Amino acid sequence: MPEDETHPQTRTSTRTQSPHTGTATASATDSPAPQTAQTTSGPAGPAPWVLRLVAVGLVLTALNLRPAITSLGALLEEVRDGLHMSGSVAGVLTSVPPLCFAVFGIMAPRLARRFGPGAVVCAGMVAIAAGLVIRPFVGSTAGFLAASALALMGIAVSNILMPVIVKRWFPDRVGSMTGLYSMALALGTALAAAVTVPMTDALGGSWKAGLGIWAVLAVAAVLPWIPLLRDSRGAPGQATARQHADAPALRITRSRTAWGLACFFGLQATAAYIAMGWMPQIFRDAGVSAGTAGVLLAVTMAMGVPLAFVIPRVAARMTNQGPIVVFLCACGLVGYAGLYLAPAGGAWAWAVLLGIANCAFPLALTMIGMRSRSGAGVVRLSAFAQSTGYLISIPGPLLVGVLYQHSGGWGLPIALMAGLMVPQMVAGILAGRDRTIEDEC
């Protein structure tokens, strides 16, 4: 119920809308002081220890959003041999993450409205832990895929709700907290790629133990959310959520910018999941050791740690983000050319260049925030661009596996990866133009 209806005696107060939090605030001219204090102060903000607990939860959650994928990439050959997978089936396995993100990510907003974002993220961490424990020991390809899907479901809903939690609990520190969890996400991605093989060797050489050990990190991420399971109605930002729900709908499918963003997001996701699923195998087939191949993937993923801070800040100062798109895609083209011509000889350089190209992800998120004039528009654009983009990205890793099996080498798959950089560049230039979806809808 609106506050003016709850306290009729204060209806003469002038109210304004905060551009940062979306919450209503009363002006300094409100009459009688005791009544003004009663109606404008509202509930006290969260206690400092609660905010610290939420921050810890965000970091631990972000650390868990990629190890289920990159740890598998580092041990893909052992998993294929252990489960007797063909190259095509392994391609299906590498296509499962974007499929789960597209399907289960759509459920996240509805679940958050019903149970609260904190409760859904907590359940997501439980799903990740369960999936990581189960999948190495099911003994069949179908069971492995099902358990992987369980873990990826937890990743999908958590991935979508992280920005919601940041906006709700830290409305005045969105940039710094987004940077914090983005850094943790990149760190978890790189860490799993770098240490999975050494940990597997330390655990007796069993790929099952090497994959299952990452469940410990997921269990740790459950703990901070348990005291916050009842936060959904007491956390800041509820007014903003109501405004988003009540905002008039945009016919977003009429926007060329929205489609450009969806295609750009989908193609960069294609490149990222191909890299996470197949890049270690490319290096291993070129004669690089398994441990070094995992470290090379870690280098590629670790490039996102510093650049996740730099690229959004630079992009936000530009009216047109097309030049950044061209630079990132050019790095990708050079990196793929190097993989084709000298995969082992210049392995470190190619890993760095492809890591720079993969930083199209924070650029896409930044452009989503810049291509709408309203908070409600950003929510709808984000949902459309990410869900459509993940659907676009599904065939890529599968096609790479099919080409690898039937051609007997990496020439055709690498040519495909390089070729996809061209439409990614075109879509990114379209999405980077200085206009909003409201102008086009």
Short mmCIF file of C-alpha atoms in Angstrom, two decimals:
data_model
loop_
_atom_site.label_atom_id
_atom_site.label_comp_id
_atom_site.label_asym_id
_atom_site.label_seq_id
_atom_site.Cartn_x
_atom_site.Cartn_y
_atom_site.Cartn_z
CA MET A 1 0.00 0.00 0.00
CA PRO A 2 1.43 3.47 -0.82
CA GLU A 3 2.79 5.34 2.17
CA ASP A 4 0.56 8.39 1.61
CA GLU A 5 -2.47 6.19 2.13
CA THR A 6 -1.05 4.75 5.31
CA HIS A 7 -0.46 8.24 6.79
CA PRO A 8 -3.12 10.61 5.42
CA GLN A 9 -1.90 13.51 7.53
CA THR A 10 1.26 13.81 5.44
CA ARG A 11 -0.32 14.02 2.00
CA THR A 12 0.92 17.59 1.58
CA SER A 13 4.52 16.41 1.53
CA THR A 14 6.37 16.86 -1.74
CA ARG A 15 7.82 13.57 -2.98
CA THR A 16 10.60 12.98 -5.48
CA GLN A 17 12.00 9.95 -7.18
CA SER A 18 15.63 9.02 -6.60
CA PRO A 19 17.34 8.28 -9.91
CA HIS A 20 19.69 5.80 -8.30
CA THR A 21 17.49 3.67 -6.10
CA GLY A 22 14.02 4.28 -7.49
CA THR A 23 12.70 4.79 -3.94
CA ALA A 24 10.48 7.64 -2.87
CA THR A 25 11.92 10.34 -0.57
CA ALA A 26 10.21 13.25 1.13
CA SER A 27 11.34 16.85 0.69
CA ALA A 28 12.72 19.05 3.46
CA THR A 29 9.57 21.21 3.43
CA ASP A 30 7.32 18.59 4.98
CA SER A 31 5.25 19.92 7.87
CA PRO A 32 5.07 18.91 11.36
CA ALA A 33 8.49 17.49 12.19
CA PRO A 34 7.38 14.49 14.26
CA GLN A 35 5.00 13.29 11.52
CA THR A 36 7.63 13.86 8.81
CA ALA A 37 10.14 11.79 10.69
CA GLN A 38 7.59 9.02 11.03
CA THR A 39 6.74 8.88 7.33
CA THR A 40 10.02 9.66 5.61
CA SER A 41 12.65 7.84 7.59
CA GLY A 42 11.16 4.44 6.76
CA PRO A 43 12.67 1.25 8.06
CA ALA A 44 16.30 1.38 9.12
CA GLY A 45 18.83 0.20 6.58
CA PRO A 46 20.42 -3.22 6.88
CA ALA A 47 22.95 -3.68 9.66
CA PRO A 48 26.60 -3.50 8.56
CA TRP A 49 27.15 -7.16 9.38
CA VAL A 50 24.26 -8.09 7.09
CA LEU A 51 25.80 -6.16 4.19
CA ARG A 52 29.15 -7.82 4.85
CA LEU A 53 27.45 -11.22 4.84
CA VAL A 54 25.73 -10.44 1.53
CA ALA A 55 29.07 -9.33 0.06
CA VAL A 56 30.71 -12.60 1.17
CA GLY A 57 27.78 -14.51 -0.33
CA LEU A 58 28.16 -12.66 -3.63
CA VAL A 59 31.86 -13.42 -3.85
CA LEU A 60 31.50 -17.11 -2.96
CA THR A 61 28.58 -17.48 -5.36
CA ALA A 62 30.50 -15.85 -8.20
CA LEU A 63 33.45 -18.19 -7.58
CA ASN A 64 31.08 -21.11 -8.27
CA LEU A 65 29.53 -19.87 -11.52
CA ARG A 66 32.11 -21.42 -13.89
CA PRO A 67 34.22 -24.21 -12.26
CA ALA A 68 31.62 -26.84 -13.22
CA ILE A 69 32.36 -25.94 -16.85
CA THR A 70 36.10 -25.17 -16.93
CA SER A 71 37.07 -28.11 -14.70
CA LEU A 72 35.36 -30.39 -17.21
CA GLY A 73 37.21 -28.75 -20.10
CA ALA A 74 40.54 -29.50 -18.42
CA LEU A 75 39.64 -33.20 -18.03
CA LEU A 76 37.49 -33.68 -21.12
CA GLU A 77 39.75 -36.33 -22.66
CA GLU A 78 39.73 -38.42 -19.47
CA VAL A 79 35.95 -38.07 -19.15
CA ARG A 80 35.45 -39.10 -22.78
CA ASP A 81 37.62 -42.18 -22.30
CA GLY A 82 36.02 -43.07 -18.96
CA LEU A 83 32.46 -42.81 -20.26
CA HIS A 84 33.29 -43.97 -23.83
CA MET A 85 32.00 -40.77 -25.41
CA SER A 86 32.34 -40.02 -29.11
CA GLY A 87 33.45 -36.57 -30.28
CA SER A 88 29.86 -35.73 -31.21
CA VAL A 89 28.56 -36.64 -27.74
CA ALA A 90 31.36 -34.59 -26.18
CA GLY A 91 30.17 -31.73 -28.39
CA VAL A 92 26.69 -32.15 -26.93
CA LEU A 93 28.24 -32.01 -23.46
CA THR A 94 29.93 -28.68 -24.23
CA SER A 95 26.61 -27.34 -25.57
CA VAL A 96 24.73 -28.13 -22.36
CA PRO A 97 25.81 -24.97 -20.44
CA PRO A 98 24.28 -22.39 -22.81
CA LEU A 99 21.16 -24.55 -23.23
CA CYS A 100 20.67 -24.69 -19.46
CA PHE A 101 21.37 -20.97 -19.12
CA ALA A 102 18.73 -20.18 -21.75
CA VAL A 103 16.08 -22.55 -20.35
CA PHE A 104 16.56 -22.19 -16.59
CA GLY A 105 17.56 -18.53 -16.68
CA ILE A 106 14.03 -17.65 -17.82
CA MET A 107 12.71 -19.12 -14.58
CA ALA A 108 14.90 -16.97 -12.33
CA PRO A 109 12.80 -13.76 -12.18
CA ARG A 110 9.59 -15.66 -11.39
CA LEU A 111 11.30 -17.74 -8.70
CA ALA A 112 12.83 -14.60 -7.19
CA ARG A 113 9.45 -12.87 -6.98
CA ARG A 114 7.97 -15.84 -5.17
CA PHE A 115 10.79 -16.89 -2.83
CA GLY A 116 13.21 -13.96 -2.80
CA PRO A 117 16.53 -13.70 -4.66
CA GLY A 118 18.60 -14.79 -1.66
CA ALA A 119 16.62 -18.00 -1.22
CA VAL A 120 16.85 -18.83 -4.93
CA VAL A 121 20.62 -18.25 -5.00
CA CYS A 122 21.00 -20.42 -1.89
CA ALA A 123 19.03 -23.19 -3.61
CA GLY A 124 21.18 -22.67 -6.69
CA MET A 125 24.34 -23.30 -4.69
CA VAL A 126 22.79 -26.48 -3.27
CA ALA A 127 21.98 -27.63 -6.82
CA ILE A 128 25.55 -26.94 -7.95
CA ALA A 129 26.99 -28.91 -5.04
CA ALA A 130 24.63 -31.85 -5.63
CA GLY A 131 25.31 -31.94 -9.36
CA LEU A 132 29.09 -31.83 -8.90
CA VAL A 133 29.00 -34.64 -6.34
CA ILE A 134 26.72 -36.87 -8.41
CA ARG A 135 27.98 -36.52 -11.96
CA PRO A 136 31.41 -38.21 -11.71
CA PHE A 137 29.98 -41.34 -10.13
CA VAL A 138 26.81 -42.11 -12.13
CA GLY A 139 28.72 -44.32 -14.55
CA SER A 140 26.86 -43.42 -17.75
CA THR A 141 26.85 -40.61 -20.28
CA ALA A 142 23.14 -39.92 -19.77
CA GLY A 143 23.56 -39.70 -16.01
CA PHE A 144 26.60 -37.47 -16.39
CA LEU A 145 24.62 -35.11 -18.62
CA ALA A 146 21.66 -35.08 -16.20
CA ALA A 147 23.85 -34.31 -13.17
CA SER A 148 25.67 -31.63 -15.16
CA ALA A 149 22.29 -30.10 -16.03
CA LEU A 150 21.41 -29.99 -12.30
CA ALA A 151 24.59 -28.06 -11.51
CA LEU A 152 24.07 -25.79 -14.50
CA MET A 153 20.51 -25.06 -13.42
CA GLY A 154 21.90 -23.69 -10.17
CA ILE A 155 24.44 -21.64 -12.09
CA ALA A 156 21.79 -20.29 -14.47
CA VAL A 157 19.43 -18.89 -11.84
CA SER A 158 22.28 -17.53 -9.73
CA ASN A 159 23.90 -15.90 -12.74
CA ILE A 160 20.69 -14.02 -13.58
CA LEU A 161 20.00 -12.93 -9.98
CA MET A 162 23.44 -11.63 -9.04
CA PRO A 163 22.76 -8.15 -10.51
CA VAL A 164 19.34 -8.14 -8.80
CA ILE A 165 20.94 -8.77 -5.41
CA VAL A 166 23.57 -6.09 -6.01
CA LYS A 167 20.89 -3.55 -6.96
CA ARG A 168 18.75 -4.50 -3.96
CA TRP A 169 21.36 -4.52 -1.21
CA PHE A 170 23.91 -2.03 -2.58
CA PRO A 171 21.91 0.53 -4.62
CA ASP A 172 24.56 3.20 -4.10
CA ARG A 173 27.50 0.91 -4.92
CA VAL A 174 26.30 -0.96 -7.99
CA GLY A 175 29.50 -0.36 -9.96
CA SER A 176 31.96 -1.42 -7.27
CA MET A 177 29.97 -4.49 -6.19
CA THR A 178 29.41 -5.58 -9.80
CA GLY A 179 33.14 -5.27 -10.33
CA LEU A 180 33.78 -7.33 -7.20
CA TYR A 181 31.62 -10.26 -8.23
CA SER A 182 32.76 -10.03 -11.86
CA MET A 183 36.35 -10.35 -10.67
CA ALA A 184 35.40 -13.31 -8.48
CA LEU A 185 33.62 -14.96 -11.41
CA ALA A 186 36.69 -14.60 -13.64
CA LEU A 187 38.92 -15.81 -10.81
CA GLY A 188 36.81 -18.92 -10.26
CA THR A 189 36.84 -19.62 -13.98
CA ALA A 190 40.62 -19.35 -14.21
CA LEU A 191 41.28 -21.19 -10.95
CA ALA A 192 39.29 -24.25 -12.00
CA ALA A 193 41.08 -24.37 -15.35
CA ALA A 194 44.53 -24.03 -13.76
CA VAL A 195 44.35 -26.36 -10.75
CA THR A 196 41.93 -29.13 -11.78
CA VAL A 197 44.64 -31.28 -13.40
CA PRO A 198 47.18 -30.84 -10.55
CA MET A 199 44.45 -31.56 -7.97
CA THR A 200 43.43 -34.65 -9.93
CA ASP A 201 47.03 -35.89 -9.86
CA ALA A 202 47.25 -35.17 -6.12
CA LEU A 203 44.04 -37.14 -5.55
CA GLY A 204 45.46 -40.26 -7.17
CA GLY A 205 44.85 -39.44 -10.83
CA SER A 206 41.10 -40.09 -10.75
CA TRP A 207 39.16 -37.69 -12.97
CA LYS A 208 36.09 -38.43 -10.86
CA ALA A 209 37.74 -37.02 -7.75
CA GLY A 210 39.16 -34.11 -9.76
CA LEU A 211 35.69 -33.06 -10.85
CA GLY A 212 33.87 -33.87 -7.60
CA ILE A 213 36.21 -31.87 -5.36
CA TRP A 214 34.70 -28.61 -6.64
CA ALA A 215 31.51 -29.42 -4.75
CA VAL A 216 33.31 -28.32 -1.57
CA LEU A 217 33.45 -24.74 -2.85
CA ALA A 218 29.73 -24.85 -3.67
CA VAL A 219 28.89 -26.07 -0.17
CA ALA A 220 30.86 -23.15 1.28
CA ALA A 221 28.80 -20.76 -0.87
CA VAL A 222 25.55 -22.06 0.66
CA LEU A 223 26.46 -20.97 4.19
CA PRO A 224 26.28 -17.13 3.90
CA TRP A 225 22.79 -17.26 2.38
CA ILE A 226 21.21 -19.33 5.15
CA PRO A 227 20.83 -16.38 7.60
CA LEU A 228 19.48 -14.28 4.72
CA LEU A 229 16.67 -16.59 3.60
CA ARG A 230 14.09 -14.20 5.03
CA ASP A 231 15.62 -11.09 3.44
CA SER A 232 13.34 -10.83 0.43
CA ARG A 233 10.81 -8.51 2.03
CA GLY A 234 13.21 -6.55 4.22
CA ALA A 235 15.99 -5.76 1.77
CA PRO A 236 16.27 -2.37 0.09
CA GLY A 237 15.12 -1.90 -3.45
CA GLN A 238 11.56 -3.20 -3.25
CA ALA A 239 10.12 0.01 -4.71
CA THR A 240 12.32 -0.39 -7.73
CA ALA A 241 11.14 -3.96 -8.23
CA ARG A 242 7.50 -2.85 -8.05
CA GLN A 243 8.12 -0.10 -10.57
CA HIS A 244 9.69 -2.58 -12.97
CA ALA A 245 6.71 -4.87 -12.62
CA ASP A 246 4.24 -2.03 -13.22
CA ALA A 247 6.12 -0.41 -16.13
CA PRO A 248 4.44 -0.56 -19.53
CA ALA A 249 5.74 -3.33 -21.75
CA LEU A 250 8.02 -2.52 -24.67
CA ARG A 251 7.70 -4.41 -27.94
CA ILE A 252 11.36 -5.16 -27.76
CA THR A 253 11.41 -7.48 -30.76
CA ARG A 254 10.87 -4.41 -32.96
CA SER A 255 14.22 -2.95 -31.92
CA ARG A 256 17.23 -3.48 -34.18
CA THR A 257 19.47 -2.57 -31.27
CA ALA A 258 17.91 -5.30 -29.12
CA TRP A 259 18.46 -7.88 -31.85
CA GLY A 260 22.01 -6.64 -32.38
CA LEU A 261 22.71 -7.04 -28.67
CA ALA A 262 21.14 -10.50 -28.60
CA CYS A 263 23.27 -11.65 -31.54
CA PHE A 264 26.42 -10.07 -30.12
CA PHE A 265 25.77 -11.68 -26.74
CA GLY A 266 25.06 -15.05 -28.34
CA LEU A 267 28.15 -15.06 -30.54
CA GLN A 268 30.48 -13.99 -27.73
CA ALA A 269 28.95 -16.74 -25.57
CA THR A 270 29.55 -19.21 -28.41
CA ALA A 271 33.25 -18.27 -28.48
CA ALA A 272 33.50 -18.46 -24.68
CA TYR A 273 31.94 -21.92 -24.37
CA ILE A 274 33.93 -23.30 -27.28
CA ALA A 275 37.08 -22.04 -25.54
CA MET A 276 36.09 -23.47 -22.15
CA GLY A 277 35.06 -26.80 -23.63
CA TRP A 278 37.64 -27.38 -26.36
CA MET A 279 40.69 -25.13 -26.00
CA PRO A 280 42.62 -27.44 -23.64
CA GLN A 281 42.04 -30.30 -26.07
CA ILE A 282 43.33 -28.22 -28.99
CA PHE A 283 46.57 -27.57 -27.12
CA ARG A 284 46.89 -31.18 -25.95
CA ASP A 285 46.47 -32.49 -29.49
CA ALA A 286 49.25 -30.09 -30.53
CA GLY A 287 51.62 -31.73 -28.05
CA VAL A 288 51.11 -29.53 -25.00
CA SER A 289 50.89 -31.39 -21.67
CA ALA A 290 47.55 -31.67 -19.91
CA GLY A 291 48.68 -29.51 -17.00
CA THR A 292 50.02 -26.76 -19.27
CA ALA A 293 46.88 -26.87 -21.40
CA GLY A 294 44.81 -26.23 -18.27
CA VAL A 295 47.04 -23.31 -17.31
CA LEU A 296 46.67 -21.87 -20.84
CA LEU A 297 42.89 -21.96 -20.47
CA ALA A 298 43.33 -20.32 -17.06
CA VAL A 299 45.34 -17.52 -18.70
CA THR A 300 42.53 -16.99 -21.23
CA MET A 301 39.91 -16.84 -18.49
CA ALA A 302 42.08 -14.73 -16.16
CA MET A 303 42.25 -11.91 -18.70
CA GLY A 304 38.71 -11.13 -17.61
CA VAL A 305 39.84 -10.19 -14.09
CA PRO A 306 41.50 -6.83 -14.90
CA LEU A 307 39.63 -6.12 -18.12
CA ALA A 308 36.22 -6.56 -16.47
CA PHE A 309 37.01 -3.33 -14.63
CA VAL A 310 38.61 -1.43 -17.52
CA ILE A 311 36.31 -2.17 -20.47
CA PRO A 312 32.97 -1.14 -18.86
CA ARG A 313 34.45 2.15 -17.65
CA VAL A 314 35.89 3.00 -21.05
CA ALA A 315 32.71 1.92 -22.85
CA ALA A 316 30.51 4.05 -20.57
CA ARG A 317 32.47 7.17 -21.57
CA MET A 318 31.94 6.55 -25.29
CA THR A 319 28.77 7.35 -27.20
CA ASN A 320 29.49 4.52 -29.64
CA GLN A 321 31.10 1.27 -28.48
CA GLY A 322 31.80 0.02 -32.02
CA PRO A 323 35.58 0.66 -31.85
CA ILE A 324 35.89 -1.55 -28.75
CA VAL A 325 33.95 -4.28 -30.53
CA VAL A 326 36.30 -4.11 -33.52
CA PHE A 327 39.39 -4.26 -31.28
CA LEU A 328 38.15 -7.30 -29.34
CA CYS A 329 37.13 -9.19 -32.47
CA ALA A 330 40.47 -8.38 -34.14
CA CYS A 331 42.26 -9.93 -31.15
CA GLY A 332 40.09 -13.02 -31.57
CA LEU A 333 40.86 -13.32 -35.29
CA VAL A 334 44.62 -13.10 -34.66
CA GLY A 335 44.36 -15.62 -31.83
CA TYR A 336 42.50 -18.15 -33.98
CA ALA A 337 44.95 -17.64 -36.83
CA GLY A 338 47.74 -18.46 -34.41
CA LEU A 339 45.93 -21.59 -33.19
CA TYR A 340 45.63 -22.71 -36.81
CA LEU A 341 49.22 -22.01 -37.85
CA ALA A 342 51.29 -22.67 -34.71
CA PRO A 343 49.13 -23.92 -31.83
CA ALA A 344 52.03 -25.06 -29.63
CA GLY A 345 54.74 -22.60 -30.70
CA GLY A 346 52.79 -19.46 -29.78
CA ALA A 347 50.40 -21.02 -27.28
CA TRP A 348 50.83 -18.33 -24.59
CA ALA A 349 50.28 -15.47 -27.04
CA TRP A 350 47.15 -17.09 -28.49
CA ALA A 351 45.79 -17.70 -24.97
CA VAL A 352 46.23 -14.00 -24.11
CA LEU A 353 44.66 -12.77 -27.36
CA LEU A 354 41.66 -15.07 -27.04
CA GLY A 355 41.29 -13.98 -23.41
CA ILE A 356 41.07 -10.36 -24.55
CA ALA A 357 38.49 -11.33 -27.19
CA ASN A 358 36.42 -13.12 -24.55
CA CYS A 359 36.07 -9.84 -22.66
CA ALA A 360 33.19 -9.06 -25.01
CA PHE A 361 31.02 -10.38 -22.15
CA PRO A 362 31.44 -7.37 -19.79
CA LEU A 363 31.15 -5.10 -22.84
CA ALA A 364 27.80 -6.70 -23.73
CA LEU A 365 26.52 -6.21 -20.17
CA THR A 366 27.63 -2.57 -20.26
CA MET A 367 25.86 -1.93 -23.55
CA ILE A 368 22.67 -3.51 -22.19
CA GLY A 369 22.69 -0.88 -19.45
CA MET A 370 23.30 1.95 -21.93
CA ARG A 371 20.73 1.05 -24.57
CA SER A 372 17.64 1.92 -22.50
CA ARG A 373 16.54 5.10 -20.78
CA SER A 374 14.68 3.37 -17.93
CA GLY A 375 15.40 0.72 -15.35
CA ALA A 376 12.44 -1.32 -16.53
CA GLY A 377 13.76 -1.15 -20.09
CA VAL A 378 17.15 -2.41 -18.96
CA VAL A 379 15.53 -5.39 -17.23
CA ARG A 380 13.55 -6.33 -20.33
CA LEU A 381 16.49 -5.77 -22.65
CA SER A 382 18.76 -7.87 -20.44
CA ALA A 383 16.26 -10.73 -20.31
CA PHE A 384 15.74 -10.64 -24.07
CA ALA A 385 19.42 -10.29 -25.02
CA GLN A 386 20.67 -12.97 -22.63
CA SER A 387 17.97 -15.58 -23.18
CA THR A 388 18.02 -15.15 -26.97
CA GLY A 389 21.81 -14.98 -26.95
CA TYR A 390 22.24 -18.23 -25.05
CA LEU A 391 19.88 -19.95 -27.48
CA ILE A 392 22.02 -18.67 -30.36
CA SER A 393 25.15 -20.03 -28.69
CA ILE A 394 23.93 -23.62 -28.29
CA PRO A 395 24.93 -25.07 -31.70
CA GLY A 396 28.51 -23.74 -31.70
CA PRO A 397 30.26 -26.14 -29.30
CA LEU A 398 28.28 -29.07 -30.71
CA LEU A 399 29.28 -28.20 -34.27
CA VAL A 400 32.93 -27.95 -33.24
CA GLY A 401 32.77 -31.48 -31.81
CA VAL A 402 31.15 -32.86 -34.96
CA LEU A 403 33.70 -31.17 -37.23
CA TYR A 404 36.57 -32.39 -35.05
CA GLN A 405 35.38 -35.99 -35.16
CA HIS A 406 34.62 -36.13 -38.88
CA SER A 407 37.60 -34.12 -40.14
CA GLY A 408 40.13 -35.77 -37.85
CA GLY A 409 41.79 -32.48 -36.91
CA TRP A 410 41.31 -28.92 -35.73
CA GLY A 411 41.61 -27.07 -39.04
CA LEU A 412 37.88 -26.85 -39.81
CA PRO A 413 36.76 -26.19 -36.20
CA ILE A 414 39.25 -23.33 -35.85
CA ALA A 415 38.15 -21.91 -39.19
CA LEU A 416 34.56 -21.96 -37.90
CA MET A 417 35.59 -20.17 -34.70
CA ALA A 418 37.38 -17.48 -36.68
CA GLY A 419 34.49 -17.14 -39.12
CA LEU A 420 32.02 -16.49 -36.29
CA MET A 421 34.06 -13.43 -35.29
CA VAL A 422 32.85 -11.61 -38.40
CA PRO A 423 29.09 -11.63 -37.62
CA GLN A 424 29.96 -10.96 -33.96
CA MET A 425 31.76 -7.80 -35.06
CA VAL A 426 28.84 -6.71 -37.25
CA ALA A 427 26.29 -7.34 -34.49
CA GLY A 428 28.43 -5.53 -31.93
CA ILE A 429 28.80 -2.47 -34.14
CA LEU A 430 25.01 -2.42 -34.59
CA ALA A 431 24.44 -2.77 -30.85
CA GLY A 432 27.03 -0.14 -30.00
CA ARG A 433 25.33 2.75 -31.80
CA ASP A 434 24.18 5.69 -29.69
CA ARG A 435 20.47 4.97 -29.46
CA THR A 436 17.97 3.35 -27.09
CA ILE A 437 15.35 0.66 -27.48
CA GLU A 438 12.65 3.20 -26.56
CA ASP A 439 13.53 5.14 -29.71
CA GLU A 440 13.02 2.03 -31.85
CA CYS A 441 10.04 0.45 -30.07
#
